[in-house]
PDB file of C-alpha atoms in Angstrom:
ATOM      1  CA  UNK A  39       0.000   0.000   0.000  1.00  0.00           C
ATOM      2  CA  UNK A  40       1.357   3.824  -0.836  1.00  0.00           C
ATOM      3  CA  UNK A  41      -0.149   6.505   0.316  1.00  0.00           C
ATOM      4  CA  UNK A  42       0.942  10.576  -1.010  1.00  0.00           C
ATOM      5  CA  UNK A  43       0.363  13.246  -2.120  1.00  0.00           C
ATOM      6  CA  UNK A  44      -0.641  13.841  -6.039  1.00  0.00           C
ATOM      7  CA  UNK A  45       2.508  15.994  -6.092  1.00  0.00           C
ATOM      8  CA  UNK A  46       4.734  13.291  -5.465  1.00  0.00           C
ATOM      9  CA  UNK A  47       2.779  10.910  -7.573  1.00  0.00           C
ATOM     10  CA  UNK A  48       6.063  10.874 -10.226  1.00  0.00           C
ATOM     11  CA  UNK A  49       8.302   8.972  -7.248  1.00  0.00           C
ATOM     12  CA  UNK A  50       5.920   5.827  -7.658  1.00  0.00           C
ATOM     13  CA  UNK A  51       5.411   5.526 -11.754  1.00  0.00           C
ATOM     14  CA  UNK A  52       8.202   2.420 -11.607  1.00  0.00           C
ATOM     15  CA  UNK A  53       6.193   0.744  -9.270  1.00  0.00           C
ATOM     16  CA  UNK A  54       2.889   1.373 -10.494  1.00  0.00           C
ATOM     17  CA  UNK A  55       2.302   0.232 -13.575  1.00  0.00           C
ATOM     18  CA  UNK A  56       0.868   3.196 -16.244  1.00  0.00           C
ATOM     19  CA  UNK A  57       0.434   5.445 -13.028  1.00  0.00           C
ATOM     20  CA  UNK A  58       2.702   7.877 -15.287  1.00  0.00           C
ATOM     21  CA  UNK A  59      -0.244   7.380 -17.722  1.00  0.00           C
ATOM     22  CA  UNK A  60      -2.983   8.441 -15.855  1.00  0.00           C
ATOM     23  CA  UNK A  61      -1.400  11.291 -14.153  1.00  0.00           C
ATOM     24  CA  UNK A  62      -1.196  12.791 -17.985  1.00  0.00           C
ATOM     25  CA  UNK A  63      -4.269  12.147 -18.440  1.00  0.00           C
ATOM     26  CA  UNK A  64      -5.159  13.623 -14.672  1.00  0.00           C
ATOM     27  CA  UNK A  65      -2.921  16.908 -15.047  1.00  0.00           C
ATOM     28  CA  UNK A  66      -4.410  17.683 -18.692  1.00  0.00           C
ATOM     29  CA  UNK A  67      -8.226  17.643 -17.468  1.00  0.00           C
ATOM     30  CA  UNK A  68     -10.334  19.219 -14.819  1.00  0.00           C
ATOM     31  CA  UNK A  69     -11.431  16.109 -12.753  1.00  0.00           C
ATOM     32  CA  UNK A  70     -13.814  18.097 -11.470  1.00  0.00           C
ATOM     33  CA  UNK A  71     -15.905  19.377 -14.139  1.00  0.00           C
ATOM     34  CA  UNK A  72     -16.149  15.664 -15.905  1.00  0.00           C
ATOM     35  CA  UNK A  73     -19.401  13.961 -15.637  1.00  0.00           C
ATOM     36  CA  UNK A  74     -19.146  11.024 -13.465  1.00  0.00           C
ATOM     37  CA  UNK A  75     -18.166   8.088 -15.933  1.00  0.00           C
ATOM     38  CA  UNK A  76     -16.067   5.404 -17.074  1.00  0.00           C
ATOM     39  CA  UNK A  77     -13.130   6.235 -18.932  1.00  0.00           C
ATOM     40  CA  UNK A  78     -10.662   3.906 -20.659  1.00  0.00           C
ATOM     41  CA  UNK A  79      -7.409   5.218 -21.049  1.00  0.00           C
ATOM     42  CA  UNK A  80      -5.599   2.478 -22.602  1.00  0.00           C
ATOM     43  CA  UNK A  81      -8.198  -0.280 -22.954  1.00  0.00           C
ATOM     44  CA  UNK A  82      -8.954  -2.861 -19.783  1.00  0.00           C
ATOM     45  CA  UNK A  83      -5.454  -2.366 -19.368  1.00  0.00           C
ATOM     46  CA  UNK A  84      -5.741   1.337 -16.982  1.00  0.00           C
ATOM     47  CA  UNK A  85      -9.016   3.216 -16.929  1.00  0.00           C
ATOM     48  CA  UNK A  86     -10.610   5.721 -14.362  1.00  0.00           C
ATOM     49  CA  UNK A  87     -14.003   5.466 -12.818  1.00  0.00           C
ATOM     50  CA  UNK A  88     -14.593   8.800 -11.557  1.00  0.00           C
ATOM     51  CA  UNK A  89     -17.752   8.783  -9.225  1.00  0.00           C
ATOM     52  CA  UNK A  90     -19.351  11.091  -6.931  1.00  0.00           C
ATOM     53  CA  UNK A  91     -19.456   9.108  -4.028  1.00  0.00           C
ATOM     54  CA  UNK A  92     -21.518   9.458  -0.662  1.00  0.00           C
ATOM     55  CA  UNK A  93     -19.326   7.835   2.177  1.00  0.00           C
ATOM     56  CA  UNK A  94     -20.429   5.760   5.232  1.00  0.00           C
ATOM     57  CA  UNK A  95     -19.818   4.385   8.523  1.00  0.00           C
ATOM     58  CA  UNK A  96     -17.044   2.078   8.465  1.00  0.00           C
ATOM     59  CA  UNK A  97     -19.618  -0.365   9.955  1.00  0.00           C
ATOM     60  CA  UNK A  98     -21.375  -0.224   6.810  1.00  0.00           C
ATOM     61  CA  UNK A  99     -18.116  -0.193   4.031  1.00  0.00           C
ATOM     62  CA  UNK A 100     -16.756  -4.179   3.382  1.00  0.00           C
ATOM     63  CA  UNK A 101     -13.546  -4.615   2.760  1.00  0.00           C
ATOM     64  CA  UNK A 102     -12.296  -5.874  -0.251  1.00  0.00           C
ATOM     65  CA  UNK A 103      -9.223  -7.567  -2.695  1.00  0.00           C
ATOM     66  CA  UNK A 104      -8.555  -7.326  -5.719  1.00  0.00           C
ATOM     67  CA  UNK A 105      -6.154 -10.285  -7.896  1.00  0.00           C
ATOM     68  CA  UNK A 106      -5.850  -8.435 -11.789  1.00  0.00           C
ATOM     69  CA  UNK A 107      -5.902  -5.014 -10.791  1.00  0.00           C
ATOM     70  CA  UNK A 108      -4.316  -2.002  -8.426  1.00  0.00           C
ATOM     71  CA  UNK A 109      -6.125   0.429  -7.252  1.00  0.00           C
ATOM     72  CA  UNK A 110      -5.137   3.810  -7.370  1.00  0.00           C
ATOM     73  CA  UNK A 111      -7.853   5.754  -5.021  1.00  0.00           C
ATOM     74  CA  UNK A 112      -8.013   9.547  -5.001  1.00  0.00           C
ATOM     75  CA  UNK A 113     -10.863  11.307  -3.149  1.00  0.00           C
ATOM     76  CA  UNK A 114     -10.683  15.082  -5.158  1.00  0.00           C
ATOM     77  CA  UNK A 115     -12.556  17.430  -3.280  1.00  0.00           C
ATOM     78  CA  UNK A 116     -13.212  15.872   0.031  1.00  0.00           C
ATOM     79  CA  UNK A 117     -11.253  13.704   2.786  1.00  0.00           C
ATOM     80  CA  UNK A 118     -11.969   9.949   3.007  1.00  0.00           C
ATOM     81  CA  UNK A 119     -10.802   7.588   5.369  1.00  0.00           C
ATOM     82  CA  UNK A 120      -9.839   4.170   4.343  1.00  0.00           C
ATOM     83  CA  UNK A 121      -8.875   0.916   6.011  1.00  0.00           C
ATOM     84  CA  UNK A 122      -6.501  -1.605   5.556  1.00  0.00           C
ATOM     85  CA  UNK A 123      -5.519  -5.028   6.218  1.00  0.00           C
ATOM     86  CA  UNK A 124      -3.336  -7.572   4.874  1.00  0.00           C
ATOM     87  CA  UNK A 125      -5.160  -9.830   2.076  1.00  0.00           C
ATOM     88  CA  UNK A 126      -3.847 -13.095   3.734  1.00  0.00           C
ATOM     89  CA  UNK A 127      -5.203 -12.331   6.592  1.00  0.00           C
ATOM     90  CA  UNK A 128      -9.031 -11.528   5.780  1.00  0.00           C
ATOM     91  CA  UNK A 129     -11.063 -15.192   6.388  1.00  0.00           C
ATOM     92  CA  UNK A 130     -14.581 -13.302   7.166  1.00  0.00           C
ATOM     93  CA  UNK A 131     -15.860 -13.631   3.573  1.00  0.00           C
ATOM     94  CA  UNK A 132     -18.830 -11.738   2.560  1.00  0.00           C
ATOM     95  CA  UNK A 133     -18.668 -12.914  -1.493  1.00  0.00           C
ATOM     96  CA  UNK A 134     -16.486 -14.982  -2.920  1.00  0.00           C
ATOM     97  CA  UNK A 135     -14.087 -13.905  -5.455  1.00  0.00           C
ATOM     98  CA  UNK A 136     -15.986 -12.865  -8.707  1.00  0.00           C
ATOM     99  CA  UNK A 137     -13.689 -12.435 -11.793  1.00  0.00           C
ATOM    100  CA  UNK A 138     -16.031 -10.580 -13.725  1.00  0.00           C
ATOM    101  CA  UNK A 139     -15.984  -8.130 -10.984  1.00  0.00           C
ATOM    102  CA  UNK A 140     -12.178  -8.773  -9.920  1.00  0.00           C
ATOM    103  CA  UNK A 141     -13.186  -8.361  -6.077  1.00  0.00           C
ATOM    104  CA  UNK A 142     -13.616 -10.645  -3.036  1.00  0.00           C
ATOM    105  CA  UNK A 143     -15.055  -9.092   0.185  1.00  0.00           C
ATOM    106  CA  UNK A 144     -15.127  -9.695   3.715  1.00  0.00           C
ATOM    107  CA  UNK A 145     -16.369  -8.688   6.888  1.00  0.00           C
ATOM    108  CA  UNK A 146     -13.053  -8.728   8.732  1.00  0.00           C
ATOM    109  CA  UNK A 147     -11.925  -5.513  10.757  1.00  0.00           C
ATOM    110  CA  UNK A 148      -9.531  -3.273   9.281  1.00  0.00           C
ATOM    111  CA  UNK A 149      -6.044  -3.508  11.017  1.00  0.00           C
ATOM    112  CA  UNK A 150      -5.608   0.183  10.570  1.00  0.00           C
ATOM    113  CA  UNK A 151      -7.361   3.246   8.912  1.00  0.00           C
ATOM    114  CA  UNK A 152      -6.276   6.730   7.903  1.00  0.00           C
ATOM    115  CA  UNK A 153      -7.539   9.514   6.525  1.00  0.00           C
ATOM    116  CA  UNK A 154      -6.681  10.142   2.648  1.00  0.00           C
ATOM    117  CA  UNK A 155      -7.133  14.130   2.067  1.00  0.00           C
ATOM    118  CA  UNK A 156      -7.789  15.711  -1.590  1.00  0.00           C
ATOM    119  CA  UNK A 157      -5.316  15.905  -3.635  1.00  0.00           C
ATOM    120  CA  UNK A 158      -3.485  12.580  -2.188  1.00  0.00           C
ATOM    121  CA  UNK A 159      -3.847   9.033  -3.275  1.00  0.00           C
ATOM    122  CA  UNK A 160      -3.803   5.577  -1.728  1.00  0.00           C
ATOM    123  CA  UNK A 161      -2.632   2.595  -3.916  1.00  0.00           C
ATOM    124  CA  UNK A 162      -3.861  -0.648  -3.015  1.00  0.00           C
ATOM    125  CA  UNK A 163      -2.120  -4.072  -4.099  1.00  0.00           C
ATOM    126  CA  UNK A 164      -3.078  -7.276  -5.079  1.00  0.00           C
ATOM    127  CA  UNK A 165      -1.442  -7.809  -1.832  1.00  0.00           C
ATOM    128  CA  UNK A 166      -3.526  -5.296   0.412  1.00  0.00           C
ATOM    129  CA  UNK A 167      -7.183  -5.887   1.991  1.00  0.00           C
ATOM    130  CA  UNK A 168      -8.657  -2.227   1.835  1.00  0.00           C
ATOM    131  CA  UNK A 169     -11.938  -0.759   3.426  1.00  0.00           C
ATOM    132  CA  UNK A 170     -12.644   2.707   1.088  1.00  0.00           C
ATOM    133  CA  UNK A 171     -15.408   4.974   1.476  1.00  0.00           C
ATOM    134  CA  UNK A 172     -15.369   5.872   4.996  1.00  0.00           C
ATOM    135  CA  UNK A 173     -16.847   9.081   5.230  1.00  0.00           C
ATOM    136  CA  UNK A 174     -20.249   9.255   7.158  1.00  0.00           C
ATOM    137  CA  UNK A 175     -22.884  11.593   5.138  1.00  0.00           C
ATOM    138  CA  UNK A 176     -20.186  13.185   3.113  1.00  0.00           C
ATOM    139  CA  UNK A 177     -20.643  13.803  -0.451  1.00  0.00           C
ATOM    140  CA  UNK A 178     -17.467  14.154  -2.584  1.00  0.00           C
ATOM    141  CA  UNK A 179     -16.063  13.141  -5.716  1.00  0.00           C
ATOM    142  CA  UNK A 180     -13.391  10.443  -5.931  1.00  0.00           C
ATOM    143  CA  UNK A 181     -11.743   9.098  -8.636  1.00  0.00           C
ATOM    144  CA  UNK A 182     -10.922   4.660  -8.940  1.00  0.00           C
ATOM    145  CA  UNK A 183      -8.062   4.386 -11.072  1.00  0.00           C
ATOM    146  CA  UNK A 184      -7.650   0.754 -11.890  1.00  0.00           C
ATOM    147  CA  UNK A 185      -4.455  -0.630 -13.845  1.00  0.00           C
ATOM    148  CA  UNK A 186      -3.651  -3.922 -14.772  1.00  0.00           C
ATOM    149  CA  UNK A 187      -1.249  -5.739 -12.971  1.00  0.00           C
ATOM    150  CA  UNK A 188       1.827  -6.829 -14.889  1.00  0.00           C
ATOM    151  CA  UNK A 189       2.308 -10.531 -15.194  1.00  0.00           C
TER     152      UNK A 189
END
């Protein structure tokens, strides 16, 4: 897991795979003035669901895994906090892995959680159990950058 601020976002790109993509593509639009939407940036390969989101209690947010994807996370214009906990260590399972879907989630506790300001960015690993969306009556925009991991 990484978490930082956009303006350090360049430190990660050779550990992220196309993270030097998106931040083009992040830098050379208003994130704010795009419709929420789905937008492929280099086929299934990186895209960027950008959603306006209404966070909850933590009791009410699962935690999930991923297995073909990372998640870049980046709440724009409002703070969310997140959770965390090692995949190989969540057992509660809520649903099963789905492939279609590329998520698993559970009902296990997060190990820790932290608050993820605008204008920062949590990355979350095949690796990494994480609990988004904690943010109780809040309504902000966030954006779900998802890019392939390499094989």
């Amino acid at each position: 897991m990484i978490l930082d601020t956009l303006e350090n976002a360049d430190l990660y790109f050779d550990v992220v795979p196309r993270f030097s993509e998106f931040m083009e593509f992040y830098n050379n639009n208003d994130m704010e003035s795009i419709p929420a939407c789905k937008i492929k940036l280099q086929g299934n390969d990186l895209f960027v669901n950008i959603q306006d989101f209404k966070g909850k209690e933590e009791k009410d947010c699962k935690m999930e895994s991923h297995r073909d994807y990372i998640d870049i996370q980046i709440p724009v214009n409002g703070d969310e906090r997140m959770g965390w906990k090692a995949q190989v260590d969540c057992q509660d399972i809520i649903d099963e892995y789905n492939e279609g879907k590329d998520m698993e989630t559970y009902r296990d506790p997060s190990t820790t959680t932290f608050l993820v300001p605008a204008g920062h960015f949590a990355v979350f690993f095949p690796s990494d159990g994480h609990r988004p969306g904690i943010a109780p009556g809040q309504q902000y925009r966030k954006l779900i950058v998802k890019t392939r991991v390499e094989q």
